[in-house]
mmCIF file of C-alpha atoms in Angstrom:
data_model
loop_
_atom_site.group_PDB
_atom_site.id
_atom_site.type_symbol
_atom_site.label_atom_id
_atom_site.label_comp_id
_atom_site.label_asym_id
_atom_site.label_seq_id
_atom_site.Cartn_x
_atom_site.Cartn_y
_atom_site.Cartn_z
ATOM 1 C CA MET A 12 32.377 -24.128 4.420
ATOM 2 C CA ASN A 13 32.766 -24.003 0.669
ATOM 3 C CA SER A 14 34.563 -20.811 -0.397
ATOM 4 C CA SER A 15 33.028 -20.495 -3.849
ATOM 5 C CA PRO A 16 30.713 -17.472 -3.977
ATOM 6 C CA TRP A 17 26.987 -17.980 -4.268
ATOM 7 C CA ILE A 18 24.042 -15.921 -5.411
ATOM 8 C CA ALA A 19 20.651 -16.887 -4.019
ATOM 9 C CA LEU A 20 17.350 -15.991 -5.693
ATOM 10 C CA ASP A 21 14.008 -15.856 -3.909
ATOM 11 C CA ILE A 22 11.403 -15.538 -6.657
ATOM 12 C CA GLY A 23 7.989 -14.417 -5.454
ATOM 13 C CA GLY A 24 4.893 -13.331 -7.303
ATOM 14 C CA ALA A 25 5.118 -9.676 -6.295
ATOM 15 C CA ASN A 26 8.794 -9.280 -5.391
ATOM 16 C CA VAL A 27 12.038 -10.885 -6.522
ATOM 17 C CA LYS A 28 14.944 -10.892 -4.056
ATOM 18 C CA ALA A 29 18.584 -11.823 -4.270
ATOM 19 C CA ALA A 30 21.530 -12.127 -1.905
ATOM 20 C CA HIS A 31 25.248 -12.663 -2.515
ATOM 21 C CA ALA A 32 27.663 -14.543 -0.296
ATOM 22 C CA SER A 33 29.572 -11.264 0.173
ATOM 23 C CA GLY A 34 26.616 -9.789 2.046
ATOM 24 C CA GLN A 35 24.997 -7.835 -0.787
ATOM 25 C CA ALA A 36 21.208 -8.016 -1.072
ATOM 26 C CA ARG A 37 18.596 -6.464 -3.336
ATOM 27 C CA ALA A 38 14.868 -6.679 -3.875
ATOM 28 C CA LEU A 39 12.788 -5.557 -6.844
ATOM 29 C CA PRO A 40 8.995 -5.250 -6.978
ATOM 30 C CA PHE A 41 7.811 -7.298 -9.946
ATOM 31 C CA GLU A 42 4.234 -8.415 -10.601
ATOM 32 C CA LEU A 43 5.233 -11.636 -12.255
ATOM 33 C CA TRP A 44 1.687 -12.750 -13.049
ATOM 34 C CA LYS A 45 1.312 -9.796 -15.420
ATOM 35 C CA HIS A 46 4.508 -10.342 -17.391
ATOM 36 C CA PRO A 47 6.036 -13.785 -16.678
ATOM 37 C CA GLU A 48 8.081 -13.566 -19.872
ATOM 38 C CA GLU A 49 9.999 -10.661 -18.334
ATOM 39 C CA LEU A 50 11.444 -12.710 -15.471
ATOM 40 C CA PRO A 51 14.872 -13.367 -17.094
ATOM 41 C CA ARG A 52 15.319 -9.633 -17.680
ATOM 42 C CA VAL A 53 14.343 -8.879 -14.073
ATOM 43 C CA LEU A 54 16.796 -11.468 -12.742
ATOM 44 C CA ARG A 55 19.608 -9.942 -14.788
ATOM 45 C CA ARG A 56 18.741 -6.474 -13.543
ATOM 46 C CA LEU A 57 18.450 -7.660 -9.940
ATOM 47 C CA THR A 58 21.919 -9.190 -9.855
ATOM 48 C CA SER A 59 23.668 -6.761 -12.190
ATOM 49 C CA THR A 60 25.410 -4.908 -9.338
ATOM 50 C CA PHE A 61 26.582 -8.070 -7.569
ATOM 51 C CA ALA A 62 30.107 -9.395 -7.629
ATOM 52 C CA PRO A 63 30.531 -12.425 -9.905
ATOM 53 C CA ALA A 64 29.364 -15.730 -8.442
ATOM 54 C CA GLU A 65 30.120 -19.292 -9.438
ATOM 55 C CA ARG A 66 26.899 -20.904 -8.224
ATOM 56 C CA VAL A 67 23.228 -20.079 -7.898
ATOM 57 C CA ALA A 68 20.718 -21.236 -5.293
ATOM 58 C CA VAL A 69 17.026 -20.808 -6.063
ATOM 59 C CA THR A 70 13.814 -20.845 -4.084
ATOM 60 C CA MET A 71 10.365 -19.664 -5.093
ATOM 61 C CA THR A 72 6.750 -18.927 -4.216
ATOM 62 C CA ALA A 73 5.715 -17.474 -7.598
ATOM 63 C CA GLU A 74 4.616 -20.854 -8.947
ATOM 64 C CA LEU A 75 1.189 -20.126 -7.427
ATOM 65 C CA CYS A 76 0.628 -17.097 -9.686
ATOM 66 C CA ASP A 77 -2.566 -17.459 -11.690
ATOM 67 C CA CYS A 78 -0.747 -16.896 -14.972
ATOM 68 C CA PHE A 79 0.241 -20.556 -14.619
ATOM 69 C CA ALA A 80 -2.398 -23.256 -15.078
ATOM 70 C CA THR A 81 -0.786 -25.422 -12.395
ATOM 71 C CA LYS A 82 2.014 -25.136 -9.854
ATOM 72 C CA THR A 83 3.978 -27.647 -11.916
ATOM 73 C CA ASP A 84 3.755 -25.265 -14.877
ATOM 74 C CA GLY A 85 4.874 -22.445 -12.604
ATOM 75 C CA VAL A 86 7.917 -24.300 -11.290
ATOM 76 C CA LYS A 87 8.947 -25.156 -14.852
ATOM 77 C CA ALA A 88 8.493 -21.590 -16.111
ATOM 78 C CA ILE A 89 10.486 -20.133 -13.219
ATOM 79 C CA LEU A 90 13.346 -22.609 -13.578
ATOM 80 C CA ASP A 91 13.343 -22.036 -17.344
ATOM 81 C CA ALA A 92 13.788 -18.330 -16.647
ATOM 82 C CA VAL A 93 16.623 -18.987 -14.190
ATOM 83 C CA THR A 94 18.452 -21.265 -16.629
ATOM 84 C CA ASP A 95 17.987 -18.670 -19.357
ATOM 85 C CA VAL A 96 20.235 -16.459 -17.226
ATOM 86 C CA TYR A 97 22.527 -19.034 -15.574
ATOM 87 C CA ASP A 98 24.058 -22.308 -16.712
ATOM 88 C CA GLU A 99 21.792 -25.074 -15.435
ATOM 89 C CA ARG A 100 24.826 -26.977 -14.119
ATOM 90 C CA LEU A 101 25.515 -24.142 -11.677
ATOM 91 C CA VAL A 102 21.963 -24.005 -10.250
ATOM 92 C CA SER A 103 20.760 -25.756 -7.085
ATOM 93 C CA VAL A 104 17.095 -25.652 -6.102
ATOM 94 C CA TRP A 105 16.051 -25.580 -2.443
ATOM 95 C CA GLY A 106 13.292 -28.004 -1.494
ATOM 96 C CA THR A 107 10.633 -28.366 1.176
ATOM 97 C CA ASP A 108 12.612 -31.401 2.395
ATOM 98 C CA GLY A 109 15.394 -29.063 3.532
ATOM 99 C CA ASN A 110 17.821 -30.178 0.810
ATOM 100 C CA PHE A 111 19.189 -28.802 -2.432
ATOM 101 C CA HIS A 112 18.331 -30.459 -5.755
ATOM 102 C CA SER A 113 19.447 -30.231 -9.348
ATOM 103 C CA VAL A 114 17.158 -28.469 -11.821
ATOM 104 C CA ALA A 115 16.342 -31.812 -13.443
ATOM 105 C CA ASP A 116 15.306 -33.343 -10.123
ATOM 106 C CA ALA A 117 13.260 -30.267 -9.200
ATOM 107 C CA LEU A 118 11.410 -30.530 -12.498
ATOM 108 C CA ALA A 119 10.766 -34.205 -11.835
ATOM 109 C CA ARG A 120 9.503 -33.399 -8.304
ATOM 110 C CA PRO A 121 8.006 -29.898 -8.562
ATOM 111 C CA ASP A 122 6.259 -30.369 -5.208
ATOM 112 C CA LEU A 123 9.698 -30.127 -3.566
ATOM 113 C CA ALA A 124 10.549 -26.812 -5.225
ATOM 114 C CA ALA A 125 7.170 -25.117 -4.775
ATOM 115 C CA ALA A 126 6.916 -22.566 -1.951
ATOM 116 C CA ALA A 127 10.027 -23.650 -0.060
ATOM 117 C CA ASN A 128 11.611 -20.302 0.846
ATOM 118 C CA TRP A 129 10.124 -20.196 4.371
ATOM 119 C CA LEU A 130 12.083 -23.306 5.354
ATOM 120 C CA ALA A 131 15.428 -21.733 4.441
ATOM 121 C CA LEU A 132 14.665 -18.715 6.617
ATOM 122 C CA ALA A 133 13.391 -20.878 9.472
ATOM 123 C CA THR A 134 16.413 -23.203 9.336
ATOM 124 C CA LEU A 135 18.854 -20.348 9.860
ATOM 125 C CA ALA A 136 16.686 -18.300 12.224
ATOM 126 C CA ALA A 137 16.055 -21.314 14.499
ATOM 127 C CA ARG A 138 19.715 -21.238 15.501
ATOM 128 C CA LEU A 139 18.953 -18.097 17.489
ATOM 129 C CA VAL A 140 16.860 -20.282 19.847
ATOM 130 C CA PRO A 141 19.211 -23.232 20.503
ATOM 131 C CA ARG A 142 17.289 -24.640 23.484
ATOM 132 C CA GLY A 143 13.601 -25.193 24.040
ATOM 133 C CA GLY A 144 10.629 -24.173 21.978
ATOM 134 C CA GLY A 145 10.522 -21.063 19.847
ATOM 135 C CA LEU A 146 8.574 -19.495 17.024
ATOM 136 C CA LEU A 147 9.412 -17.530 13.891
ATOM 137 C CA ILE A 148 6.942 -14.810 12.918
ATOM 138 C CA ASP A 149 7.871 -13.526 9.476
ATOM 139 C CA ILE A 150 5.450 -10.993 8.014
ATOM 140 C CA GLY A 151 5.869 -9.754 4.468
ATOM 141 C CA SER A 152 3.833 -7.740 2.006
ATOM 142 C CA THR A 153 1.466 -10.597 1.194
ATOM 143 C CA THR A 154 1.824 -13.495 3.636
ATOM 144 C CA THR A 155 2.836 -14.408 7.167
ATOM 145 C CA ASP A 156 4.886 -17.464 8.144
ATOM 146 C CA LEU A 157 4.545 -18.828 11.687
ATOM 147 C CA ILE A 158 7.134 -21.575 12.082
ATOM 148 C CA PRO A 159 7.725 -23.424 15.365
ATOM 149 C CA PHE A 160 11.264 -24.236 16.515
ATOM 150 C CA LEU A 161 12.545 -26.965 18.811
ATOM 151 C CA ASP A 162 16.115 -26.979 20.133
ATOM 152 C CA GLY A 163 17.493 -24.823 17.337
ATOM 153 C CA ARG A 164 15.733 -26.518 14.419
ATOM 154 C CA PRO A 165 12.485 -25.840 12.540
ATOM 155 C CA ASN A 166 9.653 -28.065 13.739
ATOM 156 C CA PRO A 167 6.799 -27.464 11.276
ATOM 157 C CA THR A 168 3.735 -29.656 10.928
ATOM 158 C CA GLY A 169 2.989 -28.682 7.323
ATOM 159 C CA ARG A 170 5.288 -28.555 4.309
ATOM 160 C CA THR A 171 3.033 -27.503 1.416
ATOM 161 C CA ASP A 172 1.099 -24.247 1.231
ATOM 162 C CA THR A 173 -2.189 -26.100 1.598
ATOM 163 C CA ASN A 174 -1.110 -28.035 4.678
ATOM 164 C CA ARG A 175 0.482 -24.957 6.224
ATOM 165 C CA LEU A 176 -2.731 -22.989 5.741
ATOM 166 C CA ARG A 177 -4.492 -25.794 7.620
ATOM 167 C CA THR A 178 -2.050 -25.787 10.523
ATOM 168 C CA GLY A 179 -1.906 -22.023 10.913
ATOM 169 C CA GLU A 180 1.761 -21.953 9.903
ATOM 170 C CA LEU A 181 0.888 -19.884 6.820
ATOM 171 C CA VAL A 182 -1.558 -16.983 6.789
ATOM 172 C CA TYR A 183 -2.314 -15.251 3.518
ATOM 173 C CA ALA A 184 -2.175 -11.750 4.965
ATOM 174 C CA GLY A 185 0.611 -9.186 5.020
ATOM 175 C CA VAL A 186 1.277 -5.494 5.558
ATOM 176 C CA ARG A 187 0.944 -4.160 2.019
ATOM 177 C CA ARG A 188 -1.073 -6.159 -0.492
ATOM 178 C CA THR A 189 -3.913 -7.686 1.541
ATOM 179 C CA PRO A 190 -7.299 -6.118 0.688
ATOM 180 C CA VAL A 191 -8.949 -4.568 3.732
ATOM 181 C CA CYS A 192 -12.183 -6.339 2.760
ATOM 182 C CA ALA A 193 -10.338 -9.656 3.238
ATOM 183 C CA LEU A 194 -9.797 -8.860 6.917
ATOM 184 C CA ALA A 195 -13.415 -8.306 7.914
ATOM 185 C CA THR A 196 -16.898 -7.715 6.555
ATOM 186 C CA GLU A 197 -17.515 -4.955 9.102
ATOM 187 C CA LEU A 198 -15.456 -2.858 11.496
ATOM 188 C CA LEU A 199 -16.175 -0.681 14.512
ATOM 189 C CA TRP A 200 -16.185 2.911 13.298
ATOM 190 C CA ARG A 201 -17.746 6.002 14.876
ATOM 191 C CA GLY A 202 -19.107 3.841 17.659
ATOM 192 C CA ALA A 203 -20.982 1.341 15.492
ATOM 193 C CA LEU A 204 -20.183 -1.774 13.519
ATOM 194 C CA THR A 205 -20.074 -0.608 9.916
ATOM 195 C CA GLY A 206 -20.145 -2.827 6.852
ATOM 196 C CA LEU A 207 -17.215 -2.670 4.463
ATOM 197 C CA SER A 208 -17.268 -2.477 0.693
ATOM 198 C CA ALA A 209 -16.319 -5.834 -0.808
ATOM 199 C CA GLU A 210 -14.054 -4.146 -3.342
ATOM 200 C CA LEU A 211 -10.328 -3.622 -3.736
ATOM 201 C CA PHE A 212 -10.578 -0.023 -2.587
ATOM 202 C CA ALA A 213 -7.832 -0.205 0.055
ATOM 203 C CA THR A 214 -5.144 -2.580 1.282
ATOM 204 C CA THR A 215 -3.196 -3.100 4.478
ATOM 205 C CA LEU A 216 -0.584 -0.684 3.122
ATOM 206 C CA ASP A 217 -3.146 2.067 3.687
ATOM 207 C CA LEU A 218 -3.654 0.994 7.297
ATOM 208 C CA TYR A 219 0.034 1.158 8.096
ATOM 209 C CA LEU A 220 0.656 4.371 6.178
ATOM 210 C CA THR A 221 -2.112 5.923 8.277
ATOM 211 C CA LEU A 222 -0.786 4.486 11.544
ATOM 212 C CA GLY A 223 2.786 5.551 10.782
ATOM 213 C CA ASP A 224 4.258 2.044 10.655
ATOM 214 C CA VAL A 225 5.182 2.353 6.957
ATOM 215 C CA ALA A 226 6.891 5.451 5.601
ATOM 216 C CA PRO A 227 5.127 7.297 2.770
ATOM 217 C CA ASP A 228 6.646 6.948 -0.690
ATOM 218 C CA PRO A 229 5.189 9.260 -3.363
ATOM 219 C CA THR A 230 6.990 7.261 -6.069
ATOM 220 C CA ASP A 231 5.254 4.010 -5.077
ATOM 221 C CA THR A 232 2.028 3.542 -7.041
ATOM 222 C CA ALA A 233 1.557 -0.183 -6.343
ATOM 223 C CA THR A 234 -1.605 0.651 -4.441
ATOM 224 C CA ALA A 235 -5.267 -0.289 -4.767
ATOM 225 C CA ASP A 236 -6.060 2.695 -6.999
ATOM 226 C CA GLY A 237 -2.643 3.291 -8.578
ATOM 227 C CA ARG A 238 -2.211 6.574 -6.740
ATOM 228 C CA PRO A 239 0.835 7.262 -4.550
ATOM 229 C CA ALA A 240 1.566 5.550 -1.247
ATOM 230 C CA THR A 241 0.977 8.683 0.820
ATOM 231 C CA VAL A 242 -1.089 9.314 3.928
ATOM 232 C CA GLU A 243 -3.549 11.573 2.114
ATOM 233 C CA ALA A 244 -4.111 9.126 -0.738
ATOM 234 C CA ALA A 245 -4.516 6.342 1.843
ATOM 235 C CA ARG A 246 -7.303 8.347 3.488
ATOM 236 C CA ASP A 247 -9.145 8.525 0.164
ATOM 237 C CA ARG A 248 -8.796 4.777 -0.327
ATOM 238 C CA LEU A 249 -9.951 3.971 3.205
ATOM 239 C CA ALA A 250 -12.945 6.316 2.893
ATOM 240 C CA ARG A 251 -14.291 4.231 0.031
ATOM 241 C CA MET A 252 -14.292 1.172 2.301
ATOM 242 C CA VAL A 253 -17.230 2.723 4.161
ATOM 243 C CA GLY A 254 -18.856 4.310 1.110
ATOM 244 C CA ALA A 255 -17.459 7.761 1.858
ATOM 245 C CA ASP A 256 -14.990 10.223 0.390
ATOM 246 C CA ARG A 257 -12.579 12.758 1.854
ATOM 247 C CA ALA A 258 -15.358 15.327 2.342
ATOM 248 C CA GLY A 259 -16.947 13.149 5.007
ATOM 249 C CA PHE A 260 -13.982 11.115 6.214
ATOM 250 C CA SER A 261 -11.407 12.912 8.322
ATOM 251 C CA THR A 262 -7.857 11.970 9.232
ATOM 252 C CA ASP A 263 -9.227 10.889 12.622
ATOM 253 C CA ASP A 264 -11.738 8.660 10.818
ATOM 254 C CA ALA A 265 -8.930 7.103 8.796
ATOM 255 C CA ARG A 266 -6.910 6.452 11.924
ATOM 256 C CA ALA A 267 -9.861 4.948 13.798
ATOM 257 C CA LEU A 268 -10.765 2.613 10.935
ATOM 258 C CA SER A 269 -7.108 1.634 10.530
ATOM 259 C CA MET A 270 -6.768 0.833 14.230
ATOM 260 C CA ALA A 271 -9.875 -1.346 14.111
ATOM 261 C CA ALA A 272 -8.611 -3.231 11.047
ATOM 262 C CA ASP A 273 -5.145 -3.624 12.534
ATOM 263 C CA GLU A 274 -6.635 -5.190 15.672
ATOM 264 C CA VAL A 275 -8.549 -7.695 13.550
ATOM 265 C CA LEU A 276 -5.367 -8.687 11.705
ATOM 266 C CA THR A 277 -3.258 -8.773 14.870
ATOM 267 C CA SER A 278 -5.821 -10.992 16.604
ATOM 268 C CA ARG A 279 -6.002 -13.304 13.594
ATOM 269 C CA LEU A 280 -2.228 -13.696 13.469
ATOM 270 C CA THR A 281 -2.063 -14.225 17.227
ATOM 271 C CA SER A 282 -4.614 -17.011 17.006
ATOM 272 C CA SER A 283 -2.702 -18.647 14.151
ATOM 273 C CA ALA A 284 0.588 -18.323 16.030
ATOM 274 C CA ARG A 285 -0.863 -20.138 19.023
ATOM 275 C CA ARG A 286 -2.254 -22.861 16.778
ATOM 276 C CA ALA A 287 1.001 -23.236 14.865
ATOM 277 C CA TYR A 288 3.109 -23.589 17.978
ATOM 278 C CA ILE A 289 2.937 -27.281 18.795
ATOM 279 C CA GLY A 290 5.096 -27.327 21.925
ATOM 280 C CA SER A 291 3.577 -27.427 25.388
ATOM 281 C CA GLY A 292 2.713 -24.088 26.915
ATOM 282 C CA THR A 293 4.045 -21.021 25.140
ATOM 283 C CA PRO A 294 7.309 -20.375 23.249
ATOM 284 C CA VAL A 295 10.297 -19.280 25.323
ATOM 285 C CA ALA A 296 11.493 -17.090 22.463
ATOM 286 C CA VAL A 297 10.030 -15.577 19.307
ATOM 287 C CA VAL A 298 12.046 -14.417 16.308
ATOM 288 C CA VAL A 299 10.371 -11.616 14.343
ATOM 289 C CA SER A 300 11.270 -10.618 10.800
ATOM 290 C CA GLY A 301 10.124 -9.306 7.451
ATOM 291 C CA SER A 302 8.970 -5.974 6.091
ATOM 292 C CA GLY A 303 6.107 -6.285 8.579
ATOM 293 C CA GLY A 304 8.436 -6.777 11.533
ATOM 294 C CA PHE A 305 6.612 -4.034 13.435
ATOM 295 C CA LEU A 306 3.422 -6.124 13.343
ATOM 296 C CA ALA A 307 5.317 -9.357 14.025
ATOM 297 C CA ARG A 308 6.614 -7.844 17.256
ATOM 298 C CA ARG A 309 3.109 -6.925 18.394
ATOM 299 C CA VAL A 310 1.976 -10.493 17.763
ATOM 300 C CA ALA A 311 5.063 -11.860 19.528
ATOM 301 C CA GLU A 312 4.286 -9.844 22.633
ATOM 302 C CA ARG A 313 0.942 -11.628 22.843
ATOM 303 C CA VAL A 314 2.245 -15.172 22.433
ATOM 304 C CA VAL A 315 5.688 -15.370 24.068
ATOM 305 C CA GLU A 316 5.831 -16.721 27.610
ATOM 306 C CA PRO A 317 6.065 -14.104 30.392
ATOM 307 C CA GLY A 318 9.658 -12.936 30.552
ATOM 308 C CA GLY A 319 10.402 -14.684 27.256
ATOM 309 C CA LEU A 320 12.733 -13.350 24.604
ATOM 310 C CA ILE A 321 11.728 -11.497 21.442
ATOM 311 C CA ILE A 322 14.555 -11.476 18.899
ATOM 312 C CA GLU A 323 14.460 -9.038 16.001
ATOM 313 C CA LEU A 324 16.117 -10.634 12.997
ATOM 314 C CA GLY A 325 16.998 -7.193 11.691
ATOM 315 C CA LEU A 326 19.212 -6.660 14.739
ATOM 316 C CA ALA A 327 20.673 -10.172 14.632
ATOM 317 C CA TRP A 328 21.430 -10.216 10.894
ATOM 318 C CA GLY A 329 21.390 -6.545 9.981
ATOM 319 C CA PRO A 330 19.367 -4.832 7.209
ATOM 320 C CA ILE A 331 19.708 -7.859 4.935
ATOM 321 C CA ALA A 332 17.083 -9.602 7.089
ATOM 322 C CA SER A 333 14.300 -7.299 5.928
ATOM 323 C CA VAL A 334 15.632 -6.738 2.397
ATOM 324 C CA ALA A 335 16.070 -10.394 1.443
ATOM 325 C CA GLY A 336 15.989 -12.646 4.505
ATOM 326 C CA CYS A 337 15.090 -15.895 2.723
ATOM 327 C CA ALA A 338 17.704 -15.320 0.025
ATOM 328 C CA HIS A 339 20.363 -14.562 2.632
ATOM 329 C CA ALA A 340 19.501 -17.730 4.542
ATOM 330 C CA LEU A 341 19.776 -19.689 1.304
ATOM 331 C CA VAL A 342 23.241 -18.286 0.567
ATOM 332 C CA VAL A 343 24.455 -19.288 4.029
ATOM 333 C CA LEU A 344 22.976 -22.795 3.840
ATOM 334 C CA ALA A 345 24.364 -23.422 0.355
ATOM 335 C CA GLY A 346 27.839 -22.344 1.419
ATOM 336 C CA GLU A 347 27.748 -24.442 4.573
ATOM 337 C CA ARG A 348 26.766 -27.572 2.721
ATOM 338 C CA GLY A 349 29.721 -27.265 0.382
ATOM 339 C CA LEU A 350 27.808 -28.100 -2.753
ATOM 340 C CA GLY A 351 29.681 -28.559 -5.957
ATOM 341 C CA ARG A 352 27.954 -27.980 -9.263
ATOM 342 C CA ALA A 353 24.252 -28.538 -9.017
ATOM 343 C CA ASP A 354 23.679 -31.059 -6.284
ATOM 344 C CA PRO A 355 22.817 -34.442 -7.806
ATOM 345 C CA SER A 356 20.315 -35.158 -5.006
#
């Protein structure tokens, strides 16, 4: 293994994460589509407490942000921001082919750089299932990755976002930012199917605040209405989904609606997991990870073979798995491959 220290950057549209070869990891919420010009400043802030590093590994999903006309434009803008902070010669870009590339090669083949972070996580996590068929269920704030394993290696059918959406290996739903109206047009509530408002009144964060899976945070205002991420404010947001307000929508109502919505999402992810898993039968082991690990475990219990193993990445890797799992995987892979200055590919 190469001893030179690495920093890895996982640049998403709503969060930017970093990990250092020493074991440090940080994540910062950052709505890149609103202020893409601020990305260099955010990267400097993110890594300001890290020990010095000689090399930088980069992966991204933010190229899909609608502030960019095309994904190619997004890849270029993100790599421009990275090289504004770090010498281009020190940067290696992770690709959907499972290799590292120079910045110049990534710019020439932006399809390789776009949305590749899942493969870094899957490559390292697959080692936890060295024999037989397995599955990674990684649920974040916005998306879910469902990646099949075979004998300790990722075995995906799709590589691009579009193909992965087709195969079920990517589901655009997570535990914080997904609008409740994107889960269903109606839900069972007070004994009857009730239509939902097709508005961004509430998100999955409100479901899991209400159900106790996510801890309240009065300082967090990245919610549907800009009010705090508390149970009471979540009740107000959920009430609007059925055209009500707190006067006619109790805490029991909020819990019942949240349970109904959670079951819809859990069933959807279970169906996608079964479709994504291309081995025969059912997986012998499932690795669960991400900030939505609590939901990933519930899905895993439905898809793993009877008596099969459910492995929590947070226990296997420690807190870094939920803080910056993809970035951590990237640091490990870069170090193992003993890259010099940016890999010439």
